[in-house]
PDB file of C-alpha atoms in Angstrom:
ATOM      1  CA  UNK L   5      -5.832   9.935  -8.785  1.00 76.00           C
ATOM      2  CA  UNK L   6      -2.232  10.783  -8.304  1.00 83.00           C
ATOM      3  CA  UNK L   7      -1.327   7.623  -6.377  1.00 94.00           C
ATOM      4  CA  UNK L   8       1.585   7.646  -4.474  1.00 97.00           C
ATOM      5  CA  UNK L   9       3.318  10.488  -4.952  1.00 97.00           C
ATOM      6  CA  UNK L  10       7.199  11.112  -3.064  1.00 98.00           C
ATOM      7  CA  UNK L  11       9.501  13.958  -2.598  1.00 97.00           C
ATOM      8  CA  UNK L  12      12.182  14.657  -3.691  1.00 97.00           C
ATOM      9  CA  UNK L  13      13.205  12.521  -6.496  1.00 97.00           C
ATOM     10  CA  UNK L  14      16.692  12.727  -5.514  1.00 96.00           C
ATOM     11  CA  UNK L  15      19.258  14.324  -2.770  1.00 97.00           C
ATOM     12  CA  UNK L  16      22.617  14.377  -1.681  1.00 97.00           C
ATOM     13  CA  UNK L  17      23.316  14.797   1.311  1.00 97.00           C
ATOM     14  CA  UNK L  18      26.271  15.136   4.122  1.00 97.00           C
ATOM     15  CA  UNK L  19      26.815  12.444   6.618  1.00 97.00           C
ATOM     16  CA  UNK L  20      25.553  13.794  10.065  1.00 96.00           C
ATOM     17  CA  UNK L  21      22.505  15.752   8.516  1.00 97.00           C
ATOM     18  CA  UNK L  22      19.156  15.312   8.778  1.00 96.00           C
ATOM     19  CA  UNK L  23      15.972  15.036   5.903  1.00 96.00           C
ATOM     20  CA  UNK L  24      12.439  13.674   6.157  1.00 98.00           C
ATOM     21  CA  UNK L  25      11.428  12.120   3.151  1.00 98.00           C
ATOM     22  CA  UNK L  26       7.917  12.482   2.057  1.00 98.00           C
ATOM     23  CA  UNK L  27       5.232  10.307   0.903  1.00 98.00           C
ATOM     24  CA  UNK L  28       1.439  10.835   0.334  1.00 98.00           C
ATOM     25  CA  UNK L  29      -1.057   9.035  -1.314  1.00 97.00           C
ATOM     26  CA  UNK L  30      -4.600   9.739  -2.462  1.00 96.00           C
ATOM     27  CA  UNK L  31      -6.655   6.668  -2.641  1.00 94.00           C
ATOM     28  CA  UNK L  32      -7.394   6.048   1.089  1.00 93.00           C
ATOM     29  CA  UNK L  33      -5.688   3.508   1.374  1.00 94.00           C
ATOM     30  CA  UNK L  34      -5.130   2.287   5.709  1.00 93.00           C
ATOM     31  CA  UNK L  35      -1.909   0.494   5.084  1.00 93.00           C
ATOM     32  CA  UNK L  36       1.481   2.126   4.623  1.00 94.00           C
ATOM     33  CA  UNK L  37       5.209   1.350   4.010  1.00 95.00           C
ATOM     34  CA  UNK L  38       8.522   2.808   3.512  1.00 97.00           C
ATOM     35  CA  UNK L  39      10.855   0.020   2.145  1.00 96.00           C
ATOM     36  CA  UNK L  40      15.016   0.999   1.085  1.00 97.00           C
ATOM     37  CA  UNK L  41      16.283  -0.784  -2.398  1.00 95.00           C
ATOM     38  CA  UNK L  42      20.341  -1.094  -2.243  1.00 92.00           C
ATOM     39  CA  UNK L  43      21.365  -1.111  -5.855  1.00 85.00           C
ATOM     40  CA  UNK L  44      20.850  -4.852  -7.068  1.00 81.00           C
ATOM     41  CA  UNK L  45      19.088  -5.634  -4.029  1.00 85.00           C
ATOM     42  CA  UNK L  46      15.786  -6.740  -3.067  1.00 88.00           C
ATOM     43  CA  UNK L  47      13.216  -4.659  -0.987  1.00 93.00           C
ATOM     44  CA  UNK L  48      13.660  -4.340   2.701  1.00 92.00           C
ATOM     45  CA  UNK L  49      10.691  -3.126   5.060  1.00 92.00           C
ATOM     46  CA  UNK L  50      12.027   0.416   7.586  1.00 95.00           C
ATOM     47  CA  UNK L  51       8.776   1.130   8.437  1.00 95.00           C
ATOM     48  CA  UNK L  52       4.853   0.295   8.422  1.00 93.00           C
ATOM     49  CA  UNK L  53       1.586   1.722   9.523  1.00 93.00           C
ATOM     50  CA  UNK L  54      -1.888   0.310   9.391  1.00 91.00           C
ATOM     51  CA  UNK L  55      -3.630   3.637  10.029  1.00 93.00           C
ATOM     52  CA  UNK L  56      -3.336   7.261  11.105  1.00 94.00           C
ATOM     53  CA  UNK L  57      -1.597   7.396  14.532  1.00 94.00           C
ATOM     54  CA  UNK L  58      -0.459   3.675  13.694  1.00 94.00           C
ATOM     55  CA  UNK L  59       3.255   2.887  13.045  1.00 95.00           C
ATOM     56  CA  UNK L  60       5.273   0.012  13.539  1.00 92.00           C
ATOM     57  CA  UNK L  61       8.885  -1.100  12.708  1.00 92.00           C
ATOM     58  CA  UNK L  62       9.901  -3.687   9.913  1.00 90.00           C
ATOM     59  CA  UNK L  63      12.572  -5.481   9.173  1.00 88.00           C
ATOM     60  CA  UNK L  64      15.320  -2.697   8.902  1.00 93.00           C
ATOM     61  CA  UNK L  65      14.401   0.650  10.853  1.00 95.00           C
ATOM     62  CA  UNK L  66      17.410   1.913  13.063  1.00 96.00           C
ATOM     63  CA  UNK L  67      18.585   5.344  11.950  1.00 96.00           C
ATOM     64  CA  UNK L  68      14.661   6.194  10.704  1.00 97.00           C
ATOM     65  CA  UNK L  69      11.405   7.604  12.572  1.00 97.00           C
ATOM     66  CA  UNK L  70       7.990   7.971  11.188  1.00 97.00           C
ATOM     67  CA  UNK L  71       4.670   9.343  12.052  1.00 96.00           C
ATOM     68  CA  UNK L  72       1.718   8.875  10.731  1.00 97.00           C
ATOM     69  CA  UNK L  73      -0.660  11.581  11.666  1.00 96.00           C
ATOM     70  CA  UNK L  74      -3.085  11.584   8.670  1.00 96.00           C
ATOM     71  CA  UNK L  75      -4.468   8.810   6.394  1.00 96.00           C
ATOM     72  CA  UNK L  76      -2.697  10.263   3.321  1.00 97.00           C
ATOM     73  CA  UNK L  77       0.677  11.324   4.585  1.00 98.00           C
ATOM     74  CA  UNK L  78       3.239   8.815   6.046  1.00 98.00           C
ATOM     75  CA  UNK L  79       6.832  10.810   6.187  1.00 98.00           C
ATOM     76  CA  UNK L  80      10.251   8.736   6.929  1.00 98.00           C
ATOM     77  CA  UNK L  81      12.557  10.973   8.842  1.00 97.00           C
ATOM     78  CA  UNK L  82      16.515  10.336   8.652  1.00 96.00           C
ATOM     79  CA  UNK L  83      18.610  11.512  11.952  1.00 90.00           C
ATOM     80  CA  UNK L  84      22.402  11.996  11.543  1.00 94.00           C
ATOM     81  CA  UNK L  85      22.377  10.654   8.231  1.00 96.00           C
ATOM     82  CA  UNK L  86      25.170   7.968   7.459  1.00 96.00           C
ATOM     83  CA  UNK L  87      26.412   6.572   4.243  1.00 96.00           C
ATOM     84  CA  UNK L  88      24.987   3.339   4.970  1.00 96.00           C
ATOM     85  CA  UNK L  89      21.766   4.819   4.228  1.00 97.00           C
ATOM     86  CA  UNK L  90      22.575   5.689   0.827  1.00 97.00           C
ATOM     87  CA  UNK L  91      19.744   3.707  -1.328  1.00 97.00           C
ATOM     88  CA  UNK L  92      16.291   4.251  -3.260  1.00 97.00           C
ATOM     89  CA  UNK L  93      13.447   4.377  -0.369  1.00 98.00           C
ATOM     90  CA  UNK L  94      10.406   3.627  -2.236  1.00 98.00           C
ATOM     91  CA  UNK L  95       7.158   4.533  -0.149  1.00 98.00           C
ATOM     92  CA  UNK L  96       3.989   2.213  -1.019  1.00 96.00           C
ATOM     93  CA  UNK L  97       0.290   1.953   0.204  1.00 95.00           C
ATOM     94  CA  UNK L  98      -2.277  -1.043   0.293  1.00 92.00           C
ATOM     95  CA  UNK L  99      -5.940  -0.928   0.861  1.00 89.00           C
ATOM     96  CA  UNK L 100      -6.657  -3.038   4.154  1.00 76.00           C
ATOM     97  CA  UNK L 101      -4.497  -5.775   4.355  1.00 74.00           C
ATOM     98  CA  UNK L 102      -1.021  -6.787   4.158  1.00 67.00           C
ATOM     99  CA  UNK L 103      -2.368  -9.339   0.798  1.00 74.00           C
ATOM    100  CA  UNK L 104      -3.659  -6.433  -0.877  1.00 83.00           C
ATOM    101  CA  UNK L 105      -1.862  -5.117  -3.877  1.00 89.00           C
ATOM    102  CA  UNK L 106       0.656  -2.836  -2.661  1.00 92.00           C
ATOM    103  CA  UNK L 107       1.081   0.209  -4.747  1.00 95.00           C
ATOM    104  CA  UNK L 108       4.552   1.851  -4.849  1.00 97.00           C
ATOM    105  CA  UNK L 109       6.024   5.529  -5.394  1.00 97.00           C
ATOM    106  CA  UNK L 110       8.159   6.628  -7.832  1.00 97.00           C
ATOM    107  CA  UNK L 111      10.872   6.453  -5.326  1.00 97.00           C
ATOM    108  CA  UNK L 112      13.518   9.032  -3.693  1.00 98.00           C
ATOM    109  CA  UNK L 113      17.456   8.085  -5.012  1.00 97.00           C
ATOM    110  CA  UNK L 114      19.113   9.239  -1.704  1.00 97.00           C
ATOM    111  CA  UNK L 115      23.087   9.480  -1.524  1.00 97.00           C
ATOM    112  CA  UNK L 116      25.131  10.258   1.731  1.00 97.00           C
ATOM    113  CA  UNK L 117      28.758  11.328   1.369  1.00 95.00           C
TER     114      UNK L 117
ATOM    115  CA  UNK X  16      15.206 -16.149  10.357  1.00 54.00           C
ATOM    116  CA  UNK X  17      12.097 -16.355   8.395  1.00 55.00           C
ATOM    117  CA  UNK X  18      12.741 -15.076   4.747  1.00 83.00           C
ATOM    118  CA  UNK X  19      11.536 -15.837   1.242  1.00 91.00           C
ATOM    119  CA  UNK X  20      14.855 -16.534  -1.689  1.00 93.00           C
ATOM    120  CA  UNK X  21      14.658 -16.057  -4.962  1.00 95.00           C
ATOM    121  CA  UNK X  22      16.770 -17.959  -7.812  1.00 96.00           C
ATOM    122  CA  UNK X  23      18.160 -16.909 -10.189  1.00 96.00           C
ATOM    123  CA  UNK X  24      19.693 -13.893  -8.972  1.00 94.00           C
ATOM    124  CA  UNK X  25      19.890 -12.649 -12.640  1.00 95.00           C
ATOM    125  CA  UNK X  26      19.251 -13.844 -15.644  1.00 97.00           C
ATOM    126  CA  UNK X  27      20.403 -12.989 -19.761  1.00 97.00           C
ATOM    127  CA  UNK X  28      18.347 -14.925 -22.555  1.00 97.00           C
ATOM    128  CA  UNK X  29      18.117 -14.401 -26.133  1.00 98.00           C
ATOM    129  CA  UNK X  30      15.080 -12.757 -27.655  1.00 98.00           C
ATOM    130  CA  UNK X  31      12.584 -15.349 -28.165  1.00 98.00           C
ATOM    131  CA  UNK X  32      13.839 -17.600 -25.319  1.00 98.00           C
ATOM    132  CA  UNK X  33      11.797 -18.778 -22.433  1.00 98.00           C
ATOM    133  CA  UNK X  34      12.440 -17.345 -19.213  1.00 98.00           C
ATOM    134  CA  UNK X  35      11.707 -18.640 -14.944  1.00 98.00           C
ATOM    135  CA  UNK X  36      12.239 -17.429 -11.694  1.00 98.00           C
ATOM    136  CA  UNK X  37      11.780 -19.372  -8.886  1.00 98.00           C
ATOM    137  CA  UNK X  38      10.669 -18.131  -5.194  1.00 97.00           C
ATOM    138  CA  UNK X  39      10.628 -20.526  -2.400  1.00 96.00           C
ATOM    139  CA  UNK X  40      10.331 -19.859   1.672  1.00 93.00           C
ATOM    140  CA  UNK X  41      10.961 -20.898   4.670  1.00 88.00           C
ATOM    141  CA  UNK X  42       7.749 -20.845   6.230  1.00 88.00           C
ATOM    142  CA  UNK X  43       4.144 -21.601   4.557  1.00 90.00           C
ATOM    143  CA  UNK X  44       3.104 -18.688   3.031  1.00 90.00           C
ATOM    144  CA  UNK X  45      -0.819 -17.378   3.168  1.00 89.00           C
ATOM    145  CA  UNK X  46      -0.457 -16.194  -0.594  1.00 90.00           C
ATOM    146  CA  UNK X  47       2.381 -15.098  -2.446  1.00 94.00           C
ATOM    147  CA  UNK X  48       2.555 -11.354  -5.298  1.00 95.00           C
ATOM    148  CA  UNK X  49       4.426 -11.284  -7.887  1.00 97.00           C
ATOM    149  CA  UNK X  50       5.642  -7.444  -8.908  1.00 97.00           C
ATOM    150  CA  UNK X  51       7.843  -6.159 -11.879  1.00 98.00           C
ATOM    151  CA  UNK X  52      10.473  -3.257 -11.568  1.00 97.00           C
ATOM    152  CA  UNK X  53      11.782  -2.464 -15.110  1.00 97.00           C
ATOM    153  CA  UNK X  54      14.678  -0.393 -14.558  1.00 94.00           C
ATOM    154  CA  UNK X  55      15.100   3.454 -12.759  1.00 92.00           C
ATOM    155  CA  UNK X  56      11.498   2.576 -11.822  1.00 95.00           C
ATOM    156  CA  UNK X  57       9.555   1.301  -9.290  1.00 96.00           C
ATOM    157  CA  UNK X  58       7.558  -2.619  -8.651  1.00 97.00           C
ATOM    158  CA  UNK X  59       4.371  -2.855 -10.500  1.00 97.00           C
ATOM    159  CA  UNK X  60       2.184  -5.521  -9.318  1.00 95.00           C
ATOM    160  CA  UNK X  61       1.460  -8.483 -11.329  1.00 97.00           C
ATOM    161  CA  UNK X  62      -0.728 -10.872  -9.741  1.00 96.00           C
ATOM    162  CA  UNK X  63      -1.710 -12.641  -6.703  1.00 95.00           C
ATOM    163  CA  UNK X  64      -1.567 -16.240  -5.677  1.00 96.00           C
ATOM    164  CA  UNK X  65      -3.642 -17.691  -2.733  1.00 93.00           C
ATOM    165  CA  UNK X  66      -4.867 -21.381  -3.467  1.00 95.00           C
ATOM    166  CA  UNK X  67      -2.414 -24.305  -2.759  1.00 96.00           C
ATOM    167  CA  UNK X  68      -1.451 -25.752  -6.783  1.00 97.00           C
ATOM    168  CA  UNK X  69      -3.125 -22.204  -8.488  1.00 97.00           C
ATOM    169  CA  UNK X  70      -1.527 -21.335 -11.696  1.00 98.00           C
ATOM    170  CA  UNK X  71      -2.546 -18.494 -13.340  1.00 98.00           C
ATOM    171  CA  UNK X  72      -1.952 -16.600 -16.795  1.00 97.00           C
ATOM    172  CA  UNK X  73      -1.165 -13.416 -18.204  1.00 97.00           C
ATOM    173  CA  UNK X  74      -0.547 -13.925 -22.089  1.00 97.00           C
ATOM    174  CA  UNK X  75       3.038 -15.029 -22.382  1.00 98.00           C
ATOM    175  CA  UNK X  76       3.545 -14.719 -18.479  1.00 98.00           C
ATOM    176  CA  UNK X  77       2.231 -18.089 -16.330  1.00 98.00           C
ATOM    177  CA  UNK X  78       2.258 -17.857 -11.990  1.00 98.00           C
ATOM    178  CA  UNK X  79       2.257 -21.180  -9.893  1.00 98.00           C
ATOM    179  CA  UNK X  80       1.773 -21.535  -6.369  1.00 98.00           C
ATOM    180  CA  UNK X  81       3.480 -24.753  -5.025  1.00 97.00           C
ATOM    181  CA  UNK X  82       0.863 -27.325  -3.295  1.00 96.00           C
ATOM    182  CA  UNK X  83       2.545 -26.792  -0.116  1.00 95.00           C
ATOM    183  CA  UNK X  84       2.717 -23.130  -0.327  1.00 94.00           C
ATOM    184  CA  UNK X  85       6.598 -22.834   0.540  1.00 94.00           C
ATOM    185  CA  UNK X  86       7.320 -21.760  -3.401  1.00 96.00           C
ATOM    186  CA  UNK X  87       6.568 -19.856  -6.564  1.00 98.00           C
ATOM    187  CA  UNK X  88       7.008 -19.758  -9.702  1.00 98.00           C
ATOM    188  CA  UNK X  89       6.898 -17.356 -12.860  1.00 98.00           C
ATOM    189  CA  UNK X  90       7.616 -18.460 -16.354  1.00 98.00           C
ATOM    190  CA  UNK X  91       7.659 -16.098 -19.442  1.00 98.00           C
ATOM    191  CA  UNK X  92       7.533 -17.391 -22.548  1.00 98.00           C
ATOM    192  CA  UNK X  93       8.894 -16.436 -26.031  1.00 98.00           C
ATOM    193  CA  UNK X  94      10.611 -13.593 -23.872  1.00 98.00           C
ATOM    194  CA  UNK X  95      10.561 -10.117 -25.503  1.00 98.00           C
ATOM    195  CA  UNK X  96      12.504  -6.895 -24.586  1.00 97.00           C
ATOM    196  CA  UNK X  97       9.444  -5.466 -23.086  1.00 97.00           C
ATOM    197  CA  UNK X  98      10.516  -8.054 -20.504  1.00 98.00           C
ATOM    198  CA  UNK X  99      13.249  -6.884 -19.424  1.00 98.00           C
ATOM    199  CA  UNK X 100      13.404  -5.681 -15.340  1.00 97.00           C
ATOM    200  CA  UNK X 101      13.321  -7.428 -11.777  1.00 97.00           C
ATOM    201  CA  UNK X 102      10.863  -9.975 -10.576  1.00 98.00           C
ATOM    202  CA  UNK X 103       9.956 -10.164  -7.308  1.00 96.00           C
ATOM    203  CA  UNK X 104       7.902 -12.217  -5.389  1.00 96.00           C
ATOM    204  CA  UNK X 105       6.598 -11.054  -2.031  1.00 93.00           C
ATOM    205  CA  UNK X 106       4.631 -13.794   0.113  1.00 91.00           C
ATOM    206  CA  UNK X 107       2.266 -13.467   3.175  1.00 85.00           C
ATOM    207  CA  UNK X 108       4.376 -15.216   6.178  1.00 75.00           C
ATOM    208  CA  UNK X 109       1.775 -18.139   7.799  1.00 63.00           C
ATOM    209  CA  UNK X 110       2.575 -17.065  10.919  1.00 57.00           C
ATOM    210  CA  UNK X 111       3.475 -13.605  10.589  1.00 51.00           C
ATOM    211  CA  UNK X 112       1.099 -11.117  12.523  1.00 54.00           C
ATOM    212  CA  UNK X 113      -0.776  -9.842   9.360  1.00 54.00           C
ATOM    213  CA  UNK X 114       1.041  -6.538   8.655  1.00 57.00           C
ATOM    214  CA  UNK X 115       3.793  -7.064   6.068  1.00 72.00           C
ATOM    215  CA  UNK X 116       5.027  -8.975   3.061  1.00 84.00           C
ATOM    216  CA  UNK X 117       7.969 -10.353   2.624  1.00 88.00           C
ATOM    217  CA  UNK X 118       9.976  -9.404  -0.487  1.00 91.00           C
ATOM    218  CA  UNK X 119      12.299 -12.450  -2.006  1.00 93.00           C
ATOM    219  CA  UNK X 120      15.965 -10.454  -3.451  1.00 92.00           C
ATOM    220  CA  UNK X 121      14.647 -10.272  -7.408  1.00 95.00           C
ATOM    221  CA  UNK X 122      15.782 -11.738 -10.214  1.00 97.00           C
ATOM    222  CA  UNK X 123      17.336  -9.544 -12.724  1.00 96.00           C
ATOM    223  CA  UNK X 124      16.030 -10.469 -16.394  1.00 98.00           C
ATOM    224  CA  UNK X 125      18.145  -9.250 -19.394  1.00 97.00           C
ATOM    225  CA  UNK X 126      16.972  -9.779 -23.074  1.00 97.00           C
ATOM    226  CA  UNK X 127      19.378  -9.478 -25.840  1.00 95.00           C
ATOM    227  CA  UNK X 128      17.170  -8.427 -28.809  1.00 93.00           C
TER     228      UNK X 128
END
């Protein structure tokens, strides 16, 4: 098993543009999440989705869409990007339930100048 | 608003020192993770409290869950710089509908060999 794998590792982009970060995992897993790390920060939820078709916001999600249109893939799209958004967006998956070990990506280092 | 805090925010100790971090919320919490970050990567999970007063043990690493279930705790002892990275705790809201946990800010541990 691969896990959860995310692309890219890193980008750069210019403020205004648009990316969709992607995130798949391979243990069929129903529960998925995109969280954003600031540096020295805690984790902060954008996004979740407790099965295909399912999506729901978290804590921080203005500025970010997702879909989720398959069990394994759960992409985060960024509109008009803004420096604000500059931060680490880790992607993670859990079994079932929201107390189930949540399993995290390697993460995408995203800057916006 | 609802959230869980985590003290200290970072912390240096000599090799060989003990080390806790302390998580504590707002709200009763249904169980509480613990994950590790070392650093450029991404949270591991450590372990999972449920029971009101649990403690649990991984070699030089002991977990308690407060009786009330408003706070945490993780102590390492005889730290090591294999140690070093961010806690976090991440706890089940009470009353939250089921679908997220809530990540406490880290605490930043720093081992000076």
């Amino acid at each position: 098993n691969a896990g959860v794998t995310q692309t890219p590792k890193f980008r750069i982009l210019k403020i205004g543009q648009s990316m969709t970060l992607q995130c798949a995992q391979d243990m069929n897993h129903n529960y998925m999440y995109w969280y954003r790390q600031d540096p020295g920060m805690g984790l902060k939820l954008i996004y979740y989705s407790v099965g295909a078709g399912i999506t729901d916001k978290g804590e921080v999600p203005n500025g970010y869409n997702v879909s989720r249109s398959t069990t394994e893939d759960f992409p985060l799209r960024l509109e008009l990007a803004a420096p604000s958004q500059t931060s680490v967006y880790f992607c993670a998956s859990s079994y079932s339930r929201v107390r189930d070990t949540q399993y995290f990506g390697p993460g995408t280092r995203l800057t916006v100048l | 608003g609802q959230q869980v805090m985590q003290i200290p925010q970072y912390q240096h100790v000599q090799e060989g020192e003990d080390f806790t971090t302390y998580c504590n919320s707002s709200t009763t919490l249904s169980n509480i993770q613990w994950y590790k970050q070392r650093p450029g990567g991404h949270p591991v999970f450590l372990i999972q409290l449920v029971k009101s007063g649990e403690v649990k043990k991984q070699k030089r690493l002991t977990f308690q869950f407060g009786e009330a279930k408003k706070n945490s705790s993780l102590h390492i002892t005889a730290t090591q710089t294999t140690d070093v990275g961010t806690y976090f705790c991440a706890g089940e809201l009470n009353n939250n509908a089921g679908n997220m946990l809530t990540f406490g800010g880290g605490t930043r541990l720093m081992v000076k060999p």
